[in-house]
mmCIF file with all atom_site columns, C-alpha atoms in Angstrom:
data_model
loop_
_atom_site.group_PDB
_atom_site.id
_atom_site.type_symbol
_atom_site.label_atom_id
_atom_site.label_alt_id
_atom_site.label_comp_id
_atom_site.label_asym_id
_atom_site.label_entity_id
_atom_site.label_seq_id
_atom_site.pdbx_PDB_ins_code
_atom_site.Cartn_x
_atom_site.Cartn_y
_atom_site.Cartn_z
_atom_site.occupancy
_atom_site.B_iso_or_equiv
_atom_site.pdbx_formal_charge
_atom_site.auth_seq_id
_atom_site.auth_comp_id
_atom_site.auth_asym_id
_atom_site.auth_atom_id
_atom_site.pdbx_PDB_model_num
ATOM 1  C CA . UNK D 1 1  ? 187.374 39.943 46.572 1.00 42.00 ? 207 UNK D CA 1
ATOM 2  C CA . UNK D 1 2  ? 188.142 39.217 42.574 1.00 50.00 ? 208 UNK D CA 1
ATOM 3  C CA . UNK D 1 3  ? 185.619 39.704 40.222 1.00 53.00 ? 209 UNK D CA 1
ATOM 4  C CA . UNK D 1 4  ? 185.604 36.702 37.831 1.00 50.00 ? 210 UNK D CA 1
ATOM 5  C CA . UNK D 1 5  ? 185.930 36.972 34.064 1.00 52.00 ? 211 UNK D CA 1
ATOM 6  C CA . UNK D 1 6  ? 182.204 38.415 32.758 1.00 54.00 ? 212 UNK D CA 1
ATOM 7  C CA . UNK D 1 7  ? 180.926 38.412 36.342 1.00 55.00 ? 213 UNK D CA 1
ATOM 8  C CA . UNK D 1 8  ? 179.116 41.657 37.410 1.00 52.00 ? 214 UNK D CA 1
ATOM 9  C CA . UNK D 1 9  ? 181.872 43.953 39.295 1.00 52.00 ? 215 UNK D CA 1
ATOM 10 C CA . UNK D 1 10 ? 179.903 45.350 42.420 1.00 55.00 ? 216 UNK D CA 1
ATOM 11 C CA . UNK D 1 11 ? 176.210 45.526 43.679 1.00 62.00 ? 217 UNK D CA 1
ATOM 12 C CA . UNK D 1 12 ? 175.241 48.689 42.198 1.00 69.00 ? 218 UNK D CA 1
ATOM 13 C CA . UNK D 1 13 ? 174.741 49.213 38.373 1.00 60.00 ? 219 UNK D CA 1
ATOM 14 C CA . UNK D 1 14 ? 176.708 52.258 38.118 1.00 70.00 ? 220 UNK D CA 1
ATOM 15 C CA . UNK D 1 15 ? 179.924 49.732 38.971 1.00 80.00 ? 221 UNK D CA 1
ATOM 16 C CA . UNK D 1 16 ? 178.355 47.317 35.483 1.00 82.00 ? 222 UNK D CA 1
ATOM 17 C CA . UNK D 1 17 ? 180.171 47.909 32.462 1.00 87.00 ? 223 UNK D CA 1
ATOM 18 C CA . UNK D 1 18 ? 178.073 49.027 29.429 1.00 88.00 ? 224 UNK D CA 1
ATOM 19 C CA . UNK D 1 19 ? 178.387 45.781 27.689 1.00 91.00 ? 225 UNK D CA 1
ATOM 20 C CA . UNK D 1 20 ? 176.899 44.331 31.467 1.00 88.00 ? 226 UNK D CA 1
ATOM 21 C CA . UNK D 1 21 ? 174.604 46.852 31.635 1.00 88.00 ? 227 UNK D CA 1
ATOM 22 C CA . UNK D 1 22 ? 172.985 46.088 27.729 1.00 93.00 ? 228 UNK D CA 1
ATOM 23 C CA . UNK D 1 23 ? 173.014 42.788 28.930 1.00 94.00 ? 229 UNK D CA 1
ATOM 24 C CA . UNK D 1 24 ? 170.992 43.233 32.360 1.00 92.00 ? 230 UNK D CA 1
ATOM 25 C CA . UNK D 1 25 ? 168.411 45.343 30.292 1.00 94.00 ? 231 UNK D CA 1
ATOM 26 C CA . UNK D 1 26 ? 168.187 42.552 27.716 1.00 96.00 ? 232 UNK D CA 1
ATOM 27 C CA . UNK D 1 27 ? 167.444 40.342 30.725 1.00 96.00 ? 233 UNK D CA 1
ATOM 28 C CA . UNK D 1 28 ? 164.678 42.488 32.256 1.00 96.00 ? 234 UNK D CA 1
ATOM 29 C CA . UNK D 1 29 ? 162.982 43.085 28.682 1.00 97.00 ? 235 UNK D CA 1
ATOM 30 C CA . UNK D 1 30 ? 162.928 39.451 28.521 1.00 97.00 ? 236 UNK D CA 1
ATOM 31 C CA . UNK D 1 31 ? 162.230 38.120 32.216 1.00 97.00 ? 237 UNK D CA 1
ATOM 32 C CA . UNK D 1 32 ? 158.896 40.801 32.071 1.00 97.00 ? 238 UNK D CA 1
ATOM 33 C CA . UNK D 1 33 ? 157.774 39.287 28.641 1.00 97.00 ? 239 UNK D CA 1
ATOM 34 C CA . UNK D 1 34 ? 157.837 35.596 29.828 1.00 97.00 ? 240 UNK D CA 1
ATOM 35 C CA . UNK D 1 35 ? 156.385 36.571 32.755 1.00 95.00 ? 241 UNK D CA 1
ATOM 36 C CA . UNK D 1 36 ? 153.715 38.599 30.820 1.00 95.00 ? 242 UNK D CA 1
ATOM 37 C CA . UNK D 1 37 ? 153.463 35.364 28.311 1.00 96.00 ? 243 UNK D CA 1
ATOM 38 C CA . UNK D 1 38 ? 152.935 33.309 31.688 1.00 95.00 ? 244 UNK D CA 1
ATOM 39 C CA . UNK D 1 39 ? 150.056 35.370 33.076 1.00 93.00 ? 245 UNK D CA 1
ATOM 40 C CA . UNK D 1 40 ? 148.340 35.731 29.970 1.00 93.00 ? 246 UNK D CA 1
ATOM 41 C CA . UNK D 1 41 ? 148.432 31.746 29.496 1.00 94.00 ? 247 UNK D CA 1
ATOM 42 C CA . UNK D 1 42 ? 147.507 31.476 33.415 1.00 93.00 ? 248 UNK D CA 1
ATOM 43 C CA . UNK D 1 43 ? 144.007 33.400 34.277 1.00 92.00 ? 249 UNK D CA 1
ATOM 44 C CA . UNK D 1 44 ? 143.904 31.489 37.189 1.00 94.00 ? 250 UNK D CA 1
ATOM 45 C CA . UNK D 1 45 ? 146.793 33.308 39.075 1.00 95.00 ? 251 UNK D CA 1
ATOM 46 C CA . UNK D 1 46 ? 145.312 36.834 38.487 1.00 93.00 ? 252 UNK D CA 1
ATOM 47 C CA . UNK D 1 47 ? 141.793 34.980 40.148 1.00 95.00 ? 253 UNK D CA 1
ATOM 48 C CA . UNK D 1 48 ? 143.684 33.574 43.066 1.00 95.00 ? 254 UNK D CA 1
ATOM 49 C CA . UNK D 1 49 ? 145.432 37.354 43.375 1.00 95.00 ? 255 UNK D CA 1
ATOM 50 C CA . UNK D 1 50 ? 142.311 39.352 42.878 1.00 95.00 ? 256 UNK D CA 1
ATOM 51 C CA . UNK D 1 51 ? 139.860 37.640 45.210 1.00 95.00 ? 257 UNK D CA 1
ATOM 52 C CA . UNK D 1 52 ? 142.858 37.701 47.699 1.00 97.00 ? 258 UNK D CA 1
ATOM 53 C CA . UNK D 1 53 ? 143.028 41.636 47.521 1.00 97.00 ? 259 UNK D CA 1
ATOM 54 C CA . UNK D 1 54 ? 139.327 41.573 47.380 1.00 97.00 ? 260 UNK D CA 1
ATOM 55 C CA . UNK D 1 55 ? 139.043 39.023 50.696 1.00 97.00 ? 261 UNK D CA 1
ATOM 56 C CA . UNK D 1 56 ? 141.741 41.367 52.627 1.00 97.00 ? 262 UNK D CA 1
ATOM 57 C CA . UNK D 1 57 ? 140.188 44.612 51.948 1.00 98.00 ? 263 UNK D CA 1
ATOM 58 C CA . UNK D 1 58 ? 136.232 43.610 52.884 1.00 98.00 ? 264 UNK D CA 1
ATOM 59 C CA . UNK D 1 59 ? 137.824 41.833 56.357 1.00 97.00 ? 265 UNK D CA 1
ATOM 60 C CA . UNK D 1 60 ? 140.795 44.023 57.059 1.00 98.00 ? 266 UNK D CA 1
ATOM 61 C CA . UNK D 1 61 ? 142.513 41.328 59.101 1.00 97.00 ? 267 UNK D CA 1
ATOM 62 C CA . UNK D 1 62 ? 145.152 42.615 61.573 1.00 97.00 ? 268 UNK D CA 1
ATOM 63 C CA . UNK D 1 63 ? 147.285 39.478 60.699 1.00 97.00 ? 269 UNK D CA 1
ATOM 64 C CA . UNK D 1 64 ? 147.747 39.438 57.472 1.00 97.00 ? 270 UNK D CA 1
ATOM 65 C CA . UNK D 1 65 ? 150.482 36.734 56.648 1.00 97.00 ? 271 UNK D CA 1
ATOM 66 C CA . UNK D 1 66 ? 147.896 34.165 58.858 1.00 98.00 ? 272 UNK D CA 1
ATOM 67 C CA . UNK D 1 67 ? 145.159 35.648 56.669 1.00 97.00 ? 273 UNK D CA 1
ATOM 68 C CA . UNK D 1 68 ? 146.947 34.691 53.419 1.00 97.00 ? 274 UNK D CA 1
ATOM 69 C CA . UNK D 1 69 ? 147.778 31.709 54.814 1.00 97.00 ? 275 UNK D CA 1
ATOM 70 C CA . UNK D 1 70 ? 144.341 30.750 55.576 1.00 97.00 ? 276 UNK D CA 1
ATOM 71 C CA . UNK D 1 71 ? 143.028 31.734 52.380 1.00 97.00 ? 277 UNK D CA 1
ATOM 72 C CA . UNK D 1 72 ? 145.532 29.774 50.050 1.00 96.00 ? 278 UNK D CA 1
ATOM 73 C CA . UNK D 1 73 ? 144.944 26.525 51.776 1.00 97.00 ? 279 UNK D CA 1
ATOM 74 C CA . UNK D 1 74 ? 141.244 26.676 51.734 1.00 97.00 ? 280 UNK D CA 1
ATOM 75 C CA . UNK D 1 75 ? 140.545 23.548 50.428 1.00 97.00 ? 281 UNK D CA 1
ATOM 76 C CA . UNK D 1 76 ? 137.544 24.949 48.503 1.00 96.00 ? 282 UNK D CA 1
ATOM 77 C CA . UNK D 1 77 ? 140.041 27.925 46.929 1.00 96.00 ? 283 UNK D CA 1
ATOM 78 C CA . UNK D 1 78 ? 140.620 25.355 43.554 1.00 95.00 ? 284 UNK D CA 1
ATOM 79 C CA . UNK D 1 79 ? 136.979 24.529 42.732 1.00 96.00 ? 285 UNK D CA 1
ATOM 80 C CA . UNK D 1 80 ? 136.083 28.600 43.353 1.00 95.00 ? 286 UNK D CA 1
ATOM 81 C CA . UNK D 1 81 ? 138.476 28.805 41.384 1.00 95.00 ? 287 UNK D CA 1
ATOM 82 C CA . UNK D 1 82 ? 137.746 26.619 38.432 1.00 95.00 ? 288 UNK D CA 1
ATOM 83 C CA . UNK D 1 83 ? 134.389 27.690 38.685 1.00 95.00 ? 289 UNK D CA 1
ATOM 84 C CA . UNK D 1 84 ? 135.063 31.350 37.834 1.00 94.00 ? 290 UNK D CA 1
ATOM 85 C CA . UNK D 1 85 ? 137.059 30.213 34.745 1.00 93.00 ? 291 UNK D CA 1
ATOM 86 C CA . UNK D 1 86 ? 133.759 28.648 33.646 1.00 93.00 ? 292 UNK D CA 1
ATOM 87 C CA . UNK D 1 87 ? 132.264 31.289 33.831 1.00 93.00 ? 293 UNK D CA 1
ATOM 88 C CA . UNK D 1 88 ? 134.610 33.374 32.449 1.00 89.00 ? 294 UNK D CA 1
ATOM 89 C CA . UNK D 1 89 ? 134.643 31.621 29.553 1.00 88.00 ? 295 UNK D CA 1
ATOM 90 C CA . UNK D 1 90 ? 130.644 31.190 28.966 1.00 90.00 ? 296 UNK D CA 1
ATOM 91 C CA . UNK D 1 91 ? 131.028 34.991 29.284 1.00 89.00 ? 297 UNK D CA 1
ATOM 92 C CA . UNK D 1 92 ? 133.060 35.611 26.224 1.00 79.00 ? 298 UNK D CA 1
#
């Protein structure tokens, strides 16, 4: 198998050049600001994640992935939701 002109050489970094290697760092500084930007901008995801986390641990379900997929398509999940925001936000 070739490796293409400026394509990464292997699956392991220790087969990356340096220059690939300053890049891939560059990338990862980068990727974990936007996403920090992103959840910073979005309360709502770390309110969907927490009373998730909270739900699981109180019930302990044996199924989890059923459990998750149970709570995300609650259909009251949005307005809970919104409503903690509120009251987030009369908080501060």
């Amino acid at each position: 198998m070739a490796n293409l002109p400026g394509s990464i050489k292997g699956l392991y970094p220790e087969t990356l050049s340096p220059e690939q290697l300053e890049k891939l760092r560059g990338f990862k500084i980068q990727t974990r600001i936007t996403n920090e930007k992103y959840l910073r901008t979005h309360r709502e995801v770390a309110l969907l994640l927490s009373g998730f986390f909270r739900e699981m641990f109180l019930k302990r379900p044996d199924d989890i992935p059923e459990f998750a997929a149970d709570y995300f398509t609650d259909p009251r999940l949005p307005n809970k939701i919104h409503m903690q925001l509120i009251k987030e936000k009369k908080a501060a």
